[in-house]
XYZ file of C-alpha atoms in Angstrom:
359
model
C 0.000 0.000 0.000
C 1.311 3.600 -0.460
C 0.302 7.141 -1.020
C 2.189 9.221 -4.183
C 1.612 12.693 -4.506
C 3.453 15.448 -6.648
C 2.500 19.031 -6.714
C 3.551 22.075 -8.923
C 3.659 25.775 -7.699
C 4.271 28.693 -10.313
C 3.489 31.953 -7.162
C 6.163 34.141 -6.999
C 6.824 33.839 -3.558
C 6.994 29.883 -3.707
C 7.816 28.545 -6.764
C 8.726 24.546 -7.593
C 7.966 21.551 -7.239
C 7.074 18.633 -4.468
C 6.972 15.000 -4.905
C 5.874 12.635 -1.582
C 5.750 9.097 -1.513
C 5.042 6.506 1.329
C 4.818 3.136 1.724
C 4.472 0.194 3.428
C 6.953 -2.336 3.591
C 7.411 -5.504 5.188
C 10.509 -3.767 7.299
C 8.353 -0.684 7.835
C 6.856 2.524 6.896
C 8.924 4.333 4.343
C 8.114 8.519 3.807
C 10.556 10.227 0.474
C 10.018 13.666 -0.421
C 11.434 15.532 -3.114
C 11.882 19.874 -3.331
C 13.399 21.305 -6.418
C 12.357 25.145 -5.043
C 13.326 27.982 -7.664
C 12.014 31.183 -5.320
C 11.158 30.963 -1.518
C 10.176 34.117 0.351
C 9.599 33.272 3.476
C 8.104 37.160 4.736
C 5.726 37.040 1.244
C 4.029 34.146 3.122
C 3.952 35.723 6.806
C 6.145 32.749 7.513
C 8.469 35.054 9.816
C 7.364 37.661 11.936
C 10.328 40.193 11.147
C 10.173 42.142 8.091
C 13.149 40.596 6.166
C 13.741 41.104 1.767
C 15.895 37.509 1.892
C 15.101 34.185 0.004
C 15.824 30.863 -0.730
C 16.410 28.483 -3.821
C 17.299 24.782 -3.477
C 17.041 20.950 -4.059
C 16.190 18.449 -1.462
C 15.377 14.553 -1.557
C 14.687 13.540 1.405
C 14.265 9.738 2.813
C 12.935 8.549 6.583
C 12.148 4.614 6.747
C 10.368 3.811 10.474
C 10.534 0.417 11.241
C 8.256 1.007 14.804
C 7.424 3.320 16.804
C 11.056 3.953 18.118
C 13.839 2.554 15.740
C 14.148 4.750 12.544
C 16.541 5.799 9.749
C 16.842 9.165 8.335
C 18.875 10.562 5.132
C 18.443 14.065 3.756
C 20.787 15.687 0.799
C 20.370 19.107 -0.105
C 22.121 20.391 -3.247
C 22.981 23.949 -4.249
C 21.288 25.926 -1.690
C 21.144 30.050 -2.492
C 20.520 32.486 0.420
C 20.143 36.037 -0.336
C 19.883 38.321 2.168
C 18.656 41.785 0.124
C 22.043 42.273 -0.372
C 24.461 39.568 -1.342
C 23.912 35.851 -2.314
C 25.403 32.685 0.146
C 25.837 29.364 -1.497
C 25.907 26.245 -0.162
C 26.972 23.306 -2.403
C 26.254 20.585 -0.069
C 24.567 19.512 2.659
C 23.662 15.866 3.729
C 22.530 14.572 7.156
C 21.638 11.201 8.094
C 20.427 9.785 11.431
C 20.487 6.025 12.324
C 18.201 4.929 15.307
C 18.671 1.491 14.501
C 20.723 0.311 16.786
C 21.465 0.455 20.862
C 23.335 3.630 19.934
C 21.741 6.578 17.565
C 24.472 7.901 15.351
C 23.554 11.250 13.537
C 25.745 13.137 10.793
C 25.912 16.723 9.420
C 28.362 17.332 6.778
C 28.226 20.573 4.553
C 30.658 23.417 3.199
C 29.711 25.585 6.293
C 29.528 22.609 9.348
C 29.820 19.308 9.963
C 28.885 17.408 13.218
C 28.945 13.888 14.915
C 26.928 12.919 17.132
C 27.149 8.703 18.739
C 24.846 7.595 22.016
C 21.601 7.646 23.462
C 20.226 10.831 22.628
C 16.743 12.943 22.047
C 16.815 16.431 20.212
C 13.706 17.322 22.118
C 14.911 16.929 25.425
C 18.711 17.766 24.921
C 17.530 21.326 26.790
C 16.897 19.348 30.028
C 19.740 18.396 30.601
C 21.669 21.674 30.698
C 18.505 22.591 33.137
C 19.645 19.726 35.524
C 23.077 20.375 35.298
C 21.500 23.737 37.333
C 19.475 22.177 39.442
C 21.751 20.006 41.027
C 24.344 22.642 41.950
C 21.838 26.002 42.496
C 18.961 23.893 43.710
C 17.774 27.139 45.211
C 16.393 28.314 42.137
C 13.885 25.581 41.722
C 14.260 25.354 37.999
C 10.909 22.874 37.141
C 11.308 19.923 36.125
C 10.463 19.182 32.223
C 10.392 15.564 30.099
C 12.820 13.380 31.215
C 16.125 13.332 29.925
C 18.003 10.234 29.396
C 20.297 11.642 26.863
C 23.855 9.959 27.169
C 26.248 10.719 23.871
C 29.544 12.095 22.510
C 29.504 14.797 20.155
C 32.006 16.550 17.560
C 31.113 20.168 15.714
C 33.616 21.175 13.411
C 32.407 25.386 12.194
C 34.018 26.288 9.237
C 32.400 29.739 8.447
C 29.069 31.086 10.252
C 28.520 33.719 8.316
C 25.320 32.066 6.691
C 24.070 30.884 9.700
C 24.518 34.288 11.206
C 21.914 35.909 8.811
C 19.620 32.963 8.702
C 19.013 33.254 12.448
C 19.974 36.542 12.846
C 23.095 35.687 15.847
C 24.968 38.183 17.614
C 28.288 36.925 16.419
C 29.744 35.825 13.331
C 32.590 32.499 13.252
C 35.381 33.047 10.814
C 37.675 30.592 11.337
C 37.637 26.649 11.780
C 36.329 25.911 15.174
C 35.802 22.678 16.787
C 33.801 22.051 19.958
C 33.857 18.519 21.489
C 33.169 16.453 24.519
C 30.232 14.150 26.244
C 26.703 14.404 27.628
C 25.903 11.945 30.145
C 22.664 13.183 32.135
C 22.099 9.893 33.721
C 24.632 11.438 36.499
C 24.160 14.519 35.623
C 28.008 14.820 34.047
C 29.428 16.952 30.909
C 32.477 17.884 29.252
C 32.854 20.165 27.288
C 36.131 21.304 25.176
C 36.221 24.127 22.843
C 38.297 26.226 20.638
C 36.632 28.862 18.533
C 38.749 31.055 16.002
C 38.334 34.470 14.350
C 35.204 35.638 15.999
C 33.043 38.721 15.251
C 30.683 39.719 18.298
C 29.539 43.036 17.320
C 32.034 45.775 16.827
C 34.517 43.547 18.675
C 36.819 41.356 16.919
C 38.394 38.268 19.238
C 40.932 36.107 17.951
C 39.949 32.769 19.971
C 37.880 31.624 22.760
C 38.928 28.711 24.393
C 36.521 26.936 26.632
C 36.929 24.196 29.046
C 34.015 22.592 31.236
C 32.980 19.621 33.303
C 30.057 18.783 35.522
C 29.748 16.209 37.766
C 26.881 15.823 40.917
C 29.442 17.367 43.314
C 30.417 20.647 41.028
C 30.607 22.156 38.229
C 34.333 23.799 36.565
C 33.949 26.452 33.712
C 37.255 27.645 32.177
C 37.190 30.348 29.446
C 40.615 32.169 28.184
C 40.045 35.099 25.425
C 42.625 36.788 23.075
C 41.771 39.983 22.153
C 43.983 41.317 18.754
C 45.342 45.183 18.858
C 43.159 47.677 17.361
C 44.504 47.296 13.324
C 42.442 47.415 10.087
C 44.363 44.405 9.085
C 42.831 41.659 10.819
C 45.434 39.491 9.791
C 48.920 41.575 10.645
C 47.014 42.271 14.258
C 48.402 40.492 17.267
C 47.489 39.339 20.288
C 46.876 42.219 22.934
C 44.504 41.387 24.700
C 44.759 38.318 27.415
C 41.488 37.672 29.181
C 41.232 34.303 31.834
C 37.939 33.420 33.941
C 37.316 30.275 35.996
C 33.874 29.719 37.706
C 32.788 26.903 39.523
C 29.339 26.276 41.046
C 28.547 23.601 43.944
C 25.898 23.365 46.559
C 23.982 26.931 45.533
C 27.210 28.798 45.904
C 29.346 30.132 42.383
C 32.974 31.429 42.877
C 34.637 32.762 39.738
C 38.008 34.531 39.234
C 38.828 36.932 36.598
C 41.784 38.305 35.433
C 43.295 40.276 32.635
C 46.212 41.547 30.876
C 47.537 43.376 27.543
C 50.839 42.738 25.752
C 51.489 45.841 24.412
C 50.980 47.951 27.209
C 51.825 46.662 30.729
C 49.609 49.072 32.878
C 46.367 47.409 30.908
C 45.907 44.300 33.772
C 43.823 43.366 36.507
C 41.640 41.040 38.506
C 38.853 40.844 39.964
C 37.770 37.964 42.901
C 33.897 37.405 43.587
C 31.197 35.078 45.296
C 27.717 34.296 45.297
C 25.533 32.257 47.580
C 21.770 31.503 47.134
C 19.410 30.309 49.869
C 15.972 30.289 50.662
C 14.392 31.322 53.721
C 11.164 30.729 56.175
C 8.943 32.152 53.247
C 10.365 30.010 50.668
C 11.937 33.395 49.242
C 15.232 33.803 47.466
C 18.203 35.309 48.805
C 21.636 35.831 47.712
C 24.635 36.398 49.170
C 27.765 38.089 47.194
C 31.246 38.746 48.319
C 34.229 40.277 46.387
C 37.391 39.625 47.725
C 40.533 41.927 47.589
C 41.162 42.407 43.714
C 42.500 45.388 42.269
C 42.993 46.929 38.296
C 44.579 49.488 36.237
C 42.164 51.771 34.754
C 43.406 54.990 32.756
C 47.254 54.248 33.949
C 45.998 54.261 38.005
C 46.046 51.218 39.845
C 42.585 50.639 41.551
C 42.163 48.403 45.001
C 38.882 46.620 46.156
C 38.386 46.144 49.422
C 36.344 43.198 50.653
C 32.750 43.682 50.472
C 28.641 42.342 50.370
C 25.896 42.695 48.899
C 23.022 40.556 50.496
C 19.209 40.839 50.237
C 16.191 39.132 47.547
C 14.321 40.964 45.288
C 12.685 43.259 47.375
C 15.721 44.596 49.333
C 19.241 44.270 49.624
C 22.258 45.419 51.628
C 25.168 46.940 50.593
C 28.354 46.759 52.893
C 31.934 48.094 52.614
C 32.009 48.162 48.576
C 34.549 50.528 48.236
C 37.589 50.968 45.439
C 40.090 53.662 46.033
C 43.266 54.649 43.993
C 45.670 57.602 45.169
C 43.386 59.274 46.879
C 40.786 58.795 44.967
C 37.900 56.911 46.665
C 33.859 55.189 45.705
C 32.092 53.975 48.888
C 28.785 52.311 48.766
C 26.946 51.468 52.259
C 23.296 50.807 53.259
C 19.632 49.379 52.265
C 18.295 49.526 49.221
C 14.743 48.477 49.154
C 10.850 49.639 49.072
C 10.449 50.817 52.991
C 10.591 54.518 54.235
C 13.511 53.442 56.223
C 15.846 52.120 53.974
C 19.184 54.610 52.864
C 21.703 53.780 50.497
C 24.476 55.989 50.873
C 27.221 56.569 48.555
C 30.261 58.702 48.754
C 32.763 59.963 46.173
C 36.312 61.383 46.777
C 38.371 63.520 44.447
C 37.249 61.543 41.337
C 38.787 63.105 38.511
């Protein structure tokens, strides 16, 4: 038994053609669909709800056999894809993905001009999201993140970026991957563990241009280690002649509704451009089941503007009705910012804050 259907479209804003076919095979239930699509304009057919002149022009055959209700095989090839954005044209030669649930272990596959990704275990796209949610519950269990579908997504995973810049008008992301990139490691949410090891290149976040971004993370049920180092290049026209100034280092590590993280900083080129800055926060609920917080900076200092600036140890405690500020002060030559007192809604509360021969 089987359905065949094939449809024609000459409108301006869709224009091509579809072919579908299923049937029903003593292995299982087989779905193909075909797309050879000369003009899509995805705002023409209120398809997006931002105003947007781009379009789209491809060829797809498609291919998903599903031999019950869980096991299934997927393979999808898409062939000279055009993107243009109402100003230039992106092409994509390539792009074929194929997913095997077969097996004990679901392999999926991405491999195009732009990305390519691996992805081997027991995994489910849908609930992938949970698990970074119960990564947070079990070390800020304070903030009584609610509990979605289960997750019992347990895999190993490989993205290789080659160039974002497609992606980056398609979904319209703040930053813009030049260079080869990989990001690697494993999801294992039965024990609520990650890793998670990554080394982005040539990266364009808004006016800023950053040279790498390394990443480094594991999770565990005890705690959870984030490690992030940044180069910054020198301010030069040629991205490619422009070194390294900029050297910026942050660890964090949350356990037990408590996050510590360390910062610190430093430029090549000029020696005075460094710093650091030490900080805490605790969470906690009290008798009314409300949430309050807890954050401490320890000593740290900086050099702003060729003046070296000192923190002194200091709080901030309160919820989100009303907080308290103690000792926050920086001071540099002479040159002081105090901040002391309550910050909330009653007639009481004073927040006092006092500046000293701030040039």
């Amino acid at each position: 038994t089987g359905i065949n259907a094939d449809i024609s479209t000459t409108d301006p804003n869709i224009k091509g053609h579809v072919a579908f076919l299923y049937s029903k095979e003593s292995k299982g239930e087989k779905y193909a669909l075909t797309l050879d699509i000369d003009t899509f304009i995805p705002h023409r057919l209120n398809l997006v709800k931002e105003y947007k002149d781009n379009s789209l022009a491809f060829s797809m055959e498609g291919e998903h056999l599903s031999l019950d209700g869980e096991r299934s095989m997927t393979n999808v090839k898409v062939r000279d894809l055009v993107y243009f954005d109402g100003i230039e044209k992106n092409f994509i030669k390539n792009i074929y993905i194929y997913d095997d649930n077969t097996d004990k272990e679901r392999a999926t596959t991405i491999n195009s001009d732009i990305i390519s990704a691996d992805i081997i275990g027991n995994f489910d796209f849908s609930s992938i999201h949970e698990g970074i949610l119960d990564i947070v519950r079990t070390h800020l269990p304070s903030l009584k993140v609610a509990k979605g579908k289960e997750n019992r997504n347990n895999f190993l995973y490989r993205i290789e970026m080659k160039d974002s810049k497609l992606l980056t008008k398609v979904l319209d992301l703040p930053f813009t991957i030049n260079g080869r990139s990989i990001i690697s490691g494993s999801c294992l949410d039965s024990r609520n563990t990650f890793d998670l090891d990554a080394q982005i290149n040539d990266i364009d976040l808004g006016s800023t241009h950053l040279q790498a971004i390394n990443l480094k993370g594991t999770s565990d049920k005890e705690k959870l280690d984030l490690d992030a180092n940044i180069l910054k290049p020198s301010a030069t026209k040629d991205k490619e002649s422009a070194g390294n100034d900029m050297i910026i280092n942050l660890h964090s590590s949350a356990s037990r509704d408590s996050i510590n993280s360390f910062i610190d900083w430093s430029s090549l080129s000029d020696k005075t451009g460094k710093g650091d800055i030490d900080f805490g926060l605790s969470l906690l609920r009290d008798e009314k089941d409300k949430l309050n917080f807890d954050a401490r900076i320890a000593p740290s200092s900086f050099i702003l503007d060729g003046e070296e600036w000192h923190i002194e140890p200091g709080s901030i405690t309160g919820n989100s009705e009303r907080f308290i500020v103690d000792n926050l002060k920086m001071y540099s030559n002479g040159q002081s910012l105090e901040i002391d007192g309550t910050a909330g809604k009653f007639i009481d509360d004073s927040l006092e804050i006092t500046l000293k021969d701030l040039e």
